[in-house]
Structure formats: structure tokens, C-alpha cells
mmCIF file of C-alpha atoms in Angstrom:
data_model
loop_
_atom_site.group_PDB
_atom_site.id
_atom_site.type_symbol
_atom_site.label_atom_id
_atom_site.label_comp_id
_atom_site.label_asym_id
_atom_site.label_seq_id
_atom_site.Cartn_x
_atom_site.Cartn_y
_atom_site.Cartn_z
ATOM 1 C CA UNK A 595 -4.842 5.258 -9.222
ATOM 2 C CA UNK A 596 -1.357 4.979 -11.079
ATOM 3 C CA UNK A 597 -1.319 2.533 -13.898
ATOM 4 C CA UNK A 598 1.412 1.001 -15.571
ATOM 5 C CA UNK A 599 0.567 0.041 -19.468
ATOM 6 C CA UNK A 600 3.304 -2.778 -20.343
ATOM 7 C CA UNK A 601 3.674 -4.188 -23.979
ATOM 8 C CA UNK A 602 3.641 -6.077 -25.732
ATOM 9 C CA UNK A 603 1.210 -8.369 -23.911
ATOM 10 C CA UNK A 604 2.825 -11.078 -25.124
ATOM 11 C CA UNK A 605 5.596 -12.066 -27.656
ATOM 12 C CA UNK A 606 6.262 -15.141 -30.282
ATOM 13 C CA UNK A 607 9.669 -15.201 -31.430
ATOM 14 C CA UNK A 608 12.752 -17.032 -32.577
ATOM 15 C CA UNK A 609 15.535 -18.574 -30.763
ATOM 16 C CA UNK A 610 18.218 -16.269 -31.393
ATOM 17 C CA UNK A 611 15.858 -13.538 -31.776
ATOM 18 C CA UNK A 612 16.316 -9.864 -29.575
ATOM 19 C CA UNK A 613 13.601 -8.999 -27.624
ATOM 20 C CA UNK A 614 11.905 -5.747 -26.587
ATOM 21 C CA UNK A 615 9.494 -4.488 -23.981
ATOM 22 C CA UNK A 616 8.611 -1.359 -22.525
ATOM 23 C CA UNK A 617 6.235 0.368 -19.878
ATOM 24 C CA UNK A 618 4.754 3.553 -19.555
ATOM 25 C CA UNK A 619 2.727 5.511 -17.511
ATOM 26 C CA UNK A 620 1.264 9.323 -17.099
ATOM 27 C CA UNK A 621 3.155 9.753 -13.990
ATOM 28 C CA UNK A 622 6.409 9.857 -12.913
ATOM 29 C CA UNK A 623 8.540 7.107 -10.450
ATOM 30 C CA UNK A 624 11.300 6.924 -9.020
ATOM 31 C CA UNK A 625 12.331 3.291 -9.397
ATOM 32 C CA UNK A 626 11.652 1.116 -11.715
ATOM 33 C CA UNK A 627 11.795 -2.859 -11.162
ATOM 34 C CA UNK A 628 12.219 -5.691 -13.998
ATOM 35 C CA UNK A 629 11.019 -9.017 -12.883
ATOM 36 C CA UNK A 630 10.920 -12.635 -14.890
ATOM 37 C CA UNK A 631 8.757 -15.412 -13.403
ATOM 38 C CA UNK A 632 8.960 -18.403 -14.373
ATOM 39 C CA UNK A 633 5.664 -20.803 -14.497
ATOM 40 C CA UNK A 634 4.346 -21.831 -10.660
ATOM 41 C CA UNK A 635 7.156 -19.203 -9.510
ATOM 42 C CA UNK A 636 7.625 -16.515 -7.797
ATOM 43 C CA UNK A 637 8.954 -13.171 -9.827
ATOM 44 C CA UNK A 638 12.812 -12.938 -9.686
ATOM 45 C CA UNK A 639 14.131 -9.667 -9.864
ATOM 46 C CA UNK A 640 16.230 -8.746 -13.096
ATOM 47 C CA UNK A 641 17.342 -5.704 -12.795
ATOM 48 C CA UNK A 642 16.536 -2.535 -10.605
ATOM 49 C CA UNK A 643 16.925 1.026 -11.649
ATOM 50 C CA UNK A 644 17.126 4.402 -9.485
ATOM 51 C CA UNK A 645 18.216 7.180 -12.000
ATOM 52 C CA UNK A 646 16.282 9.043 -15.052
ATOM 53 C CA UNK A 647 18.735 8.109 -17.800
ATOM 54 C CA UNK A 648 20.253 4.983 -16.371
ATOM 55 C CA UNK A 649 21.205 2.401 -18.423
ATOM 56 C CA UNK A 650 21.629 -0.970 -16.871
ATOM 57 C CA UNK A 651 23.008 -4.617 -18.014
ATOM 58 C CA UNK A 652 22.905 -7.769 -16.549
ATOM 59 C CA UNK A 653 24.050 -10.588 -18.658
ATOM 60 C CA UNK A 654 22.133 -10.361 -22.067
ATOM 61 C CA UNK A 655 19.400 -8.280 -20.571
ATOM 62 C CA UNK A 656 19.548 -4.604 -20.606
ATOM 63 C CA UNK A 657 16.953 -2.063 -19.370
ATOM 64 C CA UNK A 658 16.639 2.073 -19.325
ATOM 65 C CA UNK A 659 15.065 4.015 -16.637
ATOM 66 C CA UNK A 660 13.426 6.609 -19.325
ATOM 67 C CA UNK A 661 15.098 9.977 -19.303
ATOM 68 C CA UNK A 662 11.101 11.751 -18.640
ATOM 69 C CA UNK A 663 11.121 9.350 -15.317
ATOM 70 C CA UNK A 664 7.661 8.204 -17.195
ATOM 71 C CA UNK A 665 9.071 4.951 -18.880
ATOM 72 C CA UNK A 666 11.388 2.220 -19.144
ATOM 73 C CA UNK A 667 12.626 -0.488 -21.252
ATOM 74 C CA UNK A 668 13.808 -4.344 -21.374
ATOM 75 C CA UNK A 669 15.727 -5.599 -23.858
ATOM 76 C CA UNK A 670 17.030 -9.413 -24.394
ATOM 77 C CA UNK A 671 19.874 -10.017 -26.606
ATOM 78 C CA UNK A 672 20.098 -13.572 -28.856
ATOM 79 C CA UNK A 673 17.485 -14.858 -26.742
ATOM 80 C CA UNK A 674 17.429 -18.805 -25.692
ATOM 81 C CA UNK A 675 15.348 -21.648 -24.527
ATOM 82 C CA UNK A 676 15.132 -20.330 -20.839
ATOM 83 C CA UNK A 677 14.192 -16.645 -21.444
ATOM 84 C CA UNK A 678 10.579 -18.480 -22.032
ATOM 85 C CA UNK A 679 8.352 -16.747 -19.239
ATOM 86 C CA UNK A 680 6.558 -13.622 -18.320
ATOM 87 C CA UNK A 681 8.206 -10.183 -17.724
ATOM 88 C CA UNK A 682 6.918 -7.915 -15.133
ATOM 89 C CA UNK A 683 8.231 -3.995 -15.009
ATOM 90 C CA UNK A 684 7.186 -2.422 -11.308
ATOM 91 C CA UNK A 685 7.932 1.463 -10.384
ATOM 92 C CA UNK A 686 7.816 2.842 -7.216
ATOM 93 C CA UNK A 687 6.170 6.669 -6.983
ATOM 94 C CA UNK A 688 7.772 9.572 -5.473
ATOM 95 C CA UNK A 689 4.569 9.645 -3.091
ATOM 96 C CA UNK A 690 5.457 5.819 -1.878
ATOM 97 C CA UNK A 691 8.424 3.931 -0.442
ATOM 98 C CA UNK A 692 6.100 0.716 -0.071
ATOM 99 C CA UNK A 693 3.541 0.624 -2.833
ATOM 100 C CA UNK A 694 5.172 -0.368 -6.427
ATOM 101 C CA UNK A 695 3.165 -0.579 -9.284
ATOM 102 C CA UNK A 696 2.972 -3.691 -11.093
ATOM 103 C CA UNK A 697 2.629 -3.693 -15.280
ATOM 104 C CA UNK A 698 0.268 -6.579 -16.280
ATOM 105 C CA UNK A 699 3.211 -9.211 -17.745
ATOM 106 C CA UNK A 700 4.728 -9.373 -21.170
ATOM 107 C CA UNK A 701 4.935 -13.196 -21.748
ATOM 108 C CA UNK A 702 7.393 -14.457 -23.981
ATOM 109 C CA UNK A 703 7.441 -17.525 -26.198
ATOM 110 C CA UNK A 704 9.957 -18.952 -28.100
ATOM 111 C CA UNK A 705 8.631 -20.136 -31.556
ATOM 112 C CA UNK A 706 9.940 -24.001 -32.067
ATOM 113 C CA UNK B 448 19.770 -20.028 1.663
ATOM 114 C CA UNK B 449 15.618 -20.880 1.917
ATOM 115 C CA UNK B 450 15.114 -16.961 1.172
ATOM 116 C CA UNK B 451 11.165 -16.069 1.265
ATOM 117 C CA UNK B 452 8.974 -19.230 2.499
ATOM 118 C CA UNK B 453 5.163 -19.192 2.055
ATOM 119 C CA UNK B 454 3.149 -22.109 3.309
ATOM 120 C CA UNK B 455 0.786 -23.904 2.306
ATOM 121 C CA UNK B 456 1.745 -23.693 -1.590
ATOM 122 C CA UNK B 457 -1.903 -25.155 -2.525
ATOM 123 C CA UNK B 458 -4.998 -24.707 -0.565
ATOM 124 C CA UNK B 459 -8.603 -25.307 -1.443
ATOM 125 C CA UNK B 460 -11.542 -23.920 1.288
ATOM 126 C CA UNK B 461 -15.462 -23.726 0.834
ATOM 127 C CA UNK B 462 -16.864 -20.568 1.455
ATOM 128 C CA UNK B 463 -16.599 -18.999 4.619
ATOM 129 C CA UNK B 464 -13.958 -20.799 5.752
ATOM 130 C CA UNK B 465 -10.903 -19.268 7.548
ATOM 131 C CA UNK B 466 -7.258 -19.669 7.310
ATOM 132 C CA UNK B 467 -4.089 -18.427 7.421
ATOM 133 C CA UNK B 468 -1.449 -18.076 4.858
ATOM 134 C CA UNK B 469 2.086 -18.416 7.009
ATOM 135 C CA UNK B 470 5.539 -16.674 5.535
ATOM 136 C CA UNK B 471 9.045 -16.224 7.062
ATOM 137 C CA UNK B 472 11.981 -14.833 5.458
ATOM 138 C CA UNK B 473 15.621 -15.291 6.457
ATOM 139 C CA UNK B 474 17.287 -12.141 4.849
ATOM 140 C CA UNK B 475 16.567 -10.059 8.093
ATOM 141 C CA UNK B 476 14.856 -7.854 5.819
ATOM 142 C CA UNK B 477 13.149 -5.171 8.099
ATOM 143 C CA UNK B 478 10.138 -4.797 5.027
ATOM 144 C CA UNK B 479 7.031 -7.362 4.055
ATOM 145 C CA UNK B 480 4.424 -7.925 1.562
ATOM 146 C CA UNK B 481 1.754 -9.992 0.937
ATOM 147 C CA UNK B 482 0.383 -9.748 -2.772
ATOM 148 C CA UNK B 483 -2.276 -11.809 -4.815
ATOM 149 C CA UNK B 484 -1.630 -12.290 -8.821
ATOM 150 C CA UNK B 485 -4.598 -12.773 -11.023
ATOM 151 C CA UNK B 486 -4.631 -13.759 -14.311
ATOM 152 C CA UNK B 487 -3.720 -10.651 -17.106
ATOM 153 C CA UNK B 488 -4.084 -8.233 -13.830
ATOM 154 C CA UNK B 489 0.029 -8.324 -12.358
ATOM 155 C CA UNK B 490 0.357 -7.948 -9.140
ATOM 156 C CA UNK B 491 -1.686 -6.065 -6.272
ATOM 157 C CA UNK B 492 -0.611 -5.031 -2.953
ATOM 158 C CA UNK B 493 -3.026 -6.484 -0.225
ATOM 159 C CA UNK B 494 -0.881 -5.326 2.721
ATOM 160 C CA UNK B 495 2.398 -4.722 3.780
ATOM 161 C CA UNK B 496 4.839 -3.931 6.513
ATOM 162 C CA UNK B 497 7.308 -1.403 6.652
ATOM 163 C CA UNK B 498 8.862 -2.839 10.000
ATOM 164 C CA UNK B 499 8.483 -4.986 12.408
ATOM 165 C CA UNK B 500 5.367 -3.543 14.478
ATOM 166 C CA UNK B 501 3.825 -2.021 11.537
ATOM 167 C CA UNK B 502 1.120 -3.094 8.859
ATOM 168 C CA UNK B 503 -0.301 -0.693 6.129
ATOM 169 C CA UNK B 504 -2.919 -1.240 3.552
ATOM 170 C CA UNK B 505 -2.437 -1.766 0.160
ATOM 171 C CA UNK B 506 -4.318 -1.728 -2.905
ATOM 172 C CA UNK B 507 -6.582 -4.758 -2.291
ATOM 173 C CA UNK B 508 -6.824 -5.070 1.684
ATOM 174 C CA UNK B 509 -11.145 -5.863 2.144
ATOM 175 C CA UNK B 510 -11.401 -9.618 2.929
ATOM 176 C CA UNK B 511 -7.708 -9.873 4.547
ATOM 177 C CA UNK B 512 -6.046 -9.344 8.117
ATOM 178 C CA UNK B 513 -2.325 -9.205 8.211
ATOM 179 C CA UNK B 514 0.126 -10.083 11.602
ATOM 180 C CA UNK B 515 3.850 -9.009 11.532
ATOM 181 C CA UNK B 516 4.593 -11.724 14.248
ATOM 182 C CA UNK B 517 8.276 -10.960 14.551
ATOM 183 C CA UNK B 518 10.863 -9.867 12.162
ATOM 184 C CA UNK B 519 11.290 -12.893 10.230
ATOM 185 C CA UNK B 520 7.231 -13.460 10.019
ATOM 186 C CA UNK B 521 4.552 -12.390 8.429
ATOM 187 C CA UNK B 522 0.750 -13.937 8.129
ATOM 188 C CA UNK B 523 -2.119 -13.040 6.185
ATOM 189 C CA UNK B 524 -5.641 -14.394 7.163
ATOM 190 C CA UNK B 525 -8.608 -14.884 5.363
ATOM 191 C CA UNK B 526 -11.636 -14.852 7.781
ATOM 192 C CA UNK B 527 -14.037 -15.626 6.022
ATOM 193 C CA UNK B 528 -13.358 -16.831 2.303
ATOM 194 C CA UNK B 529 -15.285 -15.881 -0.718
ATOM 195 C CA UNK B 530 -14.487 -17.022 -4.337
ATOM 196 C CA UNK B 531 -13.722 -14.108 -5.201
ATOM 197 C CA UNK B 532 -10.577 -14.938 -3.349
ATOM 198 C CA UNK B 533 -9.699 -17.260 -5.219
ATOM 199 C CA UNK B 534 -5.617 -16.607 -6.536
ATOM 200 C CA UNK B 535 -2.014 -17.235 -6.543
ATOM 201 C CA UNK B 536 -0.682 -15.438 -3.533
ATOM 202 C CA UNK B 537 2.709 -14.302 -3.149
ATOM 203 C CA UNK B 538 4.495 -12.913 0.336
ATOM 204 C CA UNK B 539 7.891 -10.925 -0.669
ATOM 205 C CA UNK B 540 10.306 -9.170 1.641
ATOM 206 C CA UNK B 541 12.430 -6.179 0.911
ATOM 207 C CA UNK B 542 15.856 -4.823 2.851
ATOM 208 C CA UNK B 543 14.079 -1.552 3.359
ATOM 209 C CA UNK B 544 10.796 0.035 0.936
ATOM 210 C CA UNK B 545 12.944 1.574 -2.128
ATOM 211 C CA UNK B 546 14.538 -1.163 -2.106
ATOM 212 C CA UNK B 547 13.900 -4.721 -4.761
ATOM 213 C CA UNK B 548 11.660 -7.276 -2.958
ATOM 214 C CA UNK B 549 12.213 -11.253 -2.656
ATOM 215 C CA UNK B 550 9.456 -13.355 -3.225
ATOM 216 C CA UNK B 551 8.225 -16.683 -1.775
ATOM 217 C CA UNK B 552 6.900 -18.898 -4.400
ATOM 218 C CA UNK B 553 3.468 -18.293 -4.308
ATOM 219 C CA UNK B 554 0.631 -19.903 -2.882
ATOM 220 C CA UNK B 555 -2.327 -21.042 -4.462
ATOM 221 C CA UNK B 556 -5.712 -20.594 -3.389
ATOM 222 C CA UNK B 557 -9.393 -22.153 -4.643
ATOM 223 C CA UNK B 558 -12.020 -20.720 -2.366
ATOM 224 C CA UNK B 559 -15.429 -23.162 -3.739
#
């Protein structure tokens, strides 16, 4: 089936630090989801994006739906205490309007 | 605004046991899900529900039985546990497929 590969698996950095994630996969979606959940959580949804190309912002957190509809990408600007938690990107396939497919977590720690 | 509620959020059940894992949402979101996390493995699709009346398999469906009871309501049952069962399970709700899902906040299942 589909796969999403997500990296980094996990990340130890700095407060004040910028942060970067990505997934990729061999096929192409329409969608692509960026979650954060916190410990004994559900996963909150970030931000969602519906267009090759787009190029999304939501507070300090931008993400790009990759322009080959095979990737996309999370970045977190001057990151703080609370962006502590794993990352979760999900795409939905042309072939599906139900089934997304769920990268395995990037989790993010924040160095004291 | 109570959003996605699962019930129990811990449960512990010898082998063979049965039970059912109870969620309701108040969005009036026509779309359901029921997904289990494992550790390192994101999430998997055990079934969902397009609209009321409906259920589909997903990914992961052996083992489970699904109810859409209403609109607001949607159970999963285990009929027989096995350890391998064993999880954090997480119901989420969506306005329509394509659209970002809600989730509850997970509950947690030891099958012994």
C-alpha cells in the first residue's frame, strides 16, 4: 500500500531554534494534513493543504504542499517551550476521500 | 464545545473478553473514524463512516466491528480481545472525507 516516509524521526534542538520536517512518498495526494499531538492527546490539526504549490502559515508554523503533489513540508519558526511534541503529516490519495495516510511522527524535543 | 468524546479513556480486558469503545461528536459532522496508534507505526484506519448508515473498512479492520448508531455516534467493538490489541485508540470525525478530521482524545487499551 501507500507509504508515507516522514523525517526526521525525531529532533533535539534549542529554544529559539527553527525547525524542519518533511514527508514524502512515491505517489501522488491530493491533500496533505499537518497534525501536533501533544502527550496522552489526541492529534490537533495544524494546518491543511489542497493545492500543488501552496504555501500555508499559521502563526510561526508554515508548511508547502510540494509542487510534484509527492511531498510536503513543516517548518517552525523561533521555536518555544510548547512546540515540545510529535508531528504527524497525513495525505489523502486521489483514489480515496476517506483513507489518509498517516507518516510515522517526527517528535520534537527542546534541548534544556 | 466537548468536540470528539471517546469513552472509556483507559481500559484493561483479559483475553477474549468483549467490549465496546463508545464515541459521539457534536460538530454534526456527517464523516467518522475509528483509528488505533502504535508506538513508531502513526496512525491506521480500522474503520470508518462516510455517513450516517454507512461503515467501510480500513487498513486494520480483522478483530473489530463498527456501529454508526446515529449521526452524532459511532462504536467500535472488540469481540473477542487478543493482545495483539493492545493500543491507544482514537475516534475522529470529519465535516465531509476531504475534509481535516477532529479527534477524541484517545483511548487506551491493555488486552492481558
Amino acid at each position: 500500500g501507500q507509504q508515507l516516509n516522514q523525517s526526521p524521526q525525531s529532533m533535539f534542538i534549542q529554544e529559539g531554534e527553527d525547525v524542519s520536517m518533511n514527508c514524502t512518498s512515491s505517489s501522488i495526494f491530493n491533500t496533505w494534513l499537518w497534525y501536533k499531538q501533544d502527550p496522552g492527546e489526541g492529534p490537533v490539526l495544524l494546518i491543511a493543504l489542497y493545492k500543488a504549490g501552496e504555501l500555508t502559515s499559521n502563526g510561526r508554523l508554515t508548511a508547502q504542499f510540494g509542487i510534484t503533489r509527492k511531498d510536503s513540508f513543516l517548518n517552525i519558526s523561533a521555536s518555544i517551550p510548547s512546540d515540545v511534541g510529535i508531528y504527524f503529516c497525513a495525505g489523502l490519495p486521489p483514489d480515496s476521500n476517506y483513507q489518509l495516510i498517516w507518516g510515522a511522527g517526527t517528535k520534537l524535543i527542546i534541548k534544556p | 464545545n466537548a468536540g470528539v468524546t471517546q469513552t472509556p479513556k483507559f481500559q484493561v480486558l483479559k483475553t477474549g473478553q468483549s467490549m465496546t469503545l463508545q464515541c459521539a461528536q457534536d460538530m454534526n459532522h456527517n464523516s467518522m473514524y475509528w483509528y488505533r496508534q502504535d508506538p513508531g507505526m502513526g496512525l491506521r484506519l480500522i474503520y470508518y463512516s462516510a455517513s450516517e448508515g454507512t461503515t467501510d473498512k480500513g487498513e486494520v479492520p480483522n478483530g473489530y466491528n463498527v456501529s454508526r448508531l446515529n449521526k452524532r455516534e459511532f462504536s467500535l467493538r472488540l469481540e473477542s480481545a487478543a493482545p495483539s490489541q493492545t493500543s491507544v485508540y482514537f475516534c475522529a470525525s470529519s465535516r465531509t472525507g476531504n475534509t481535516e478530521a477532529f479527534f477524541g482524545q484517545g483511548t487506551r487499551l491493555t488486552v492481558v
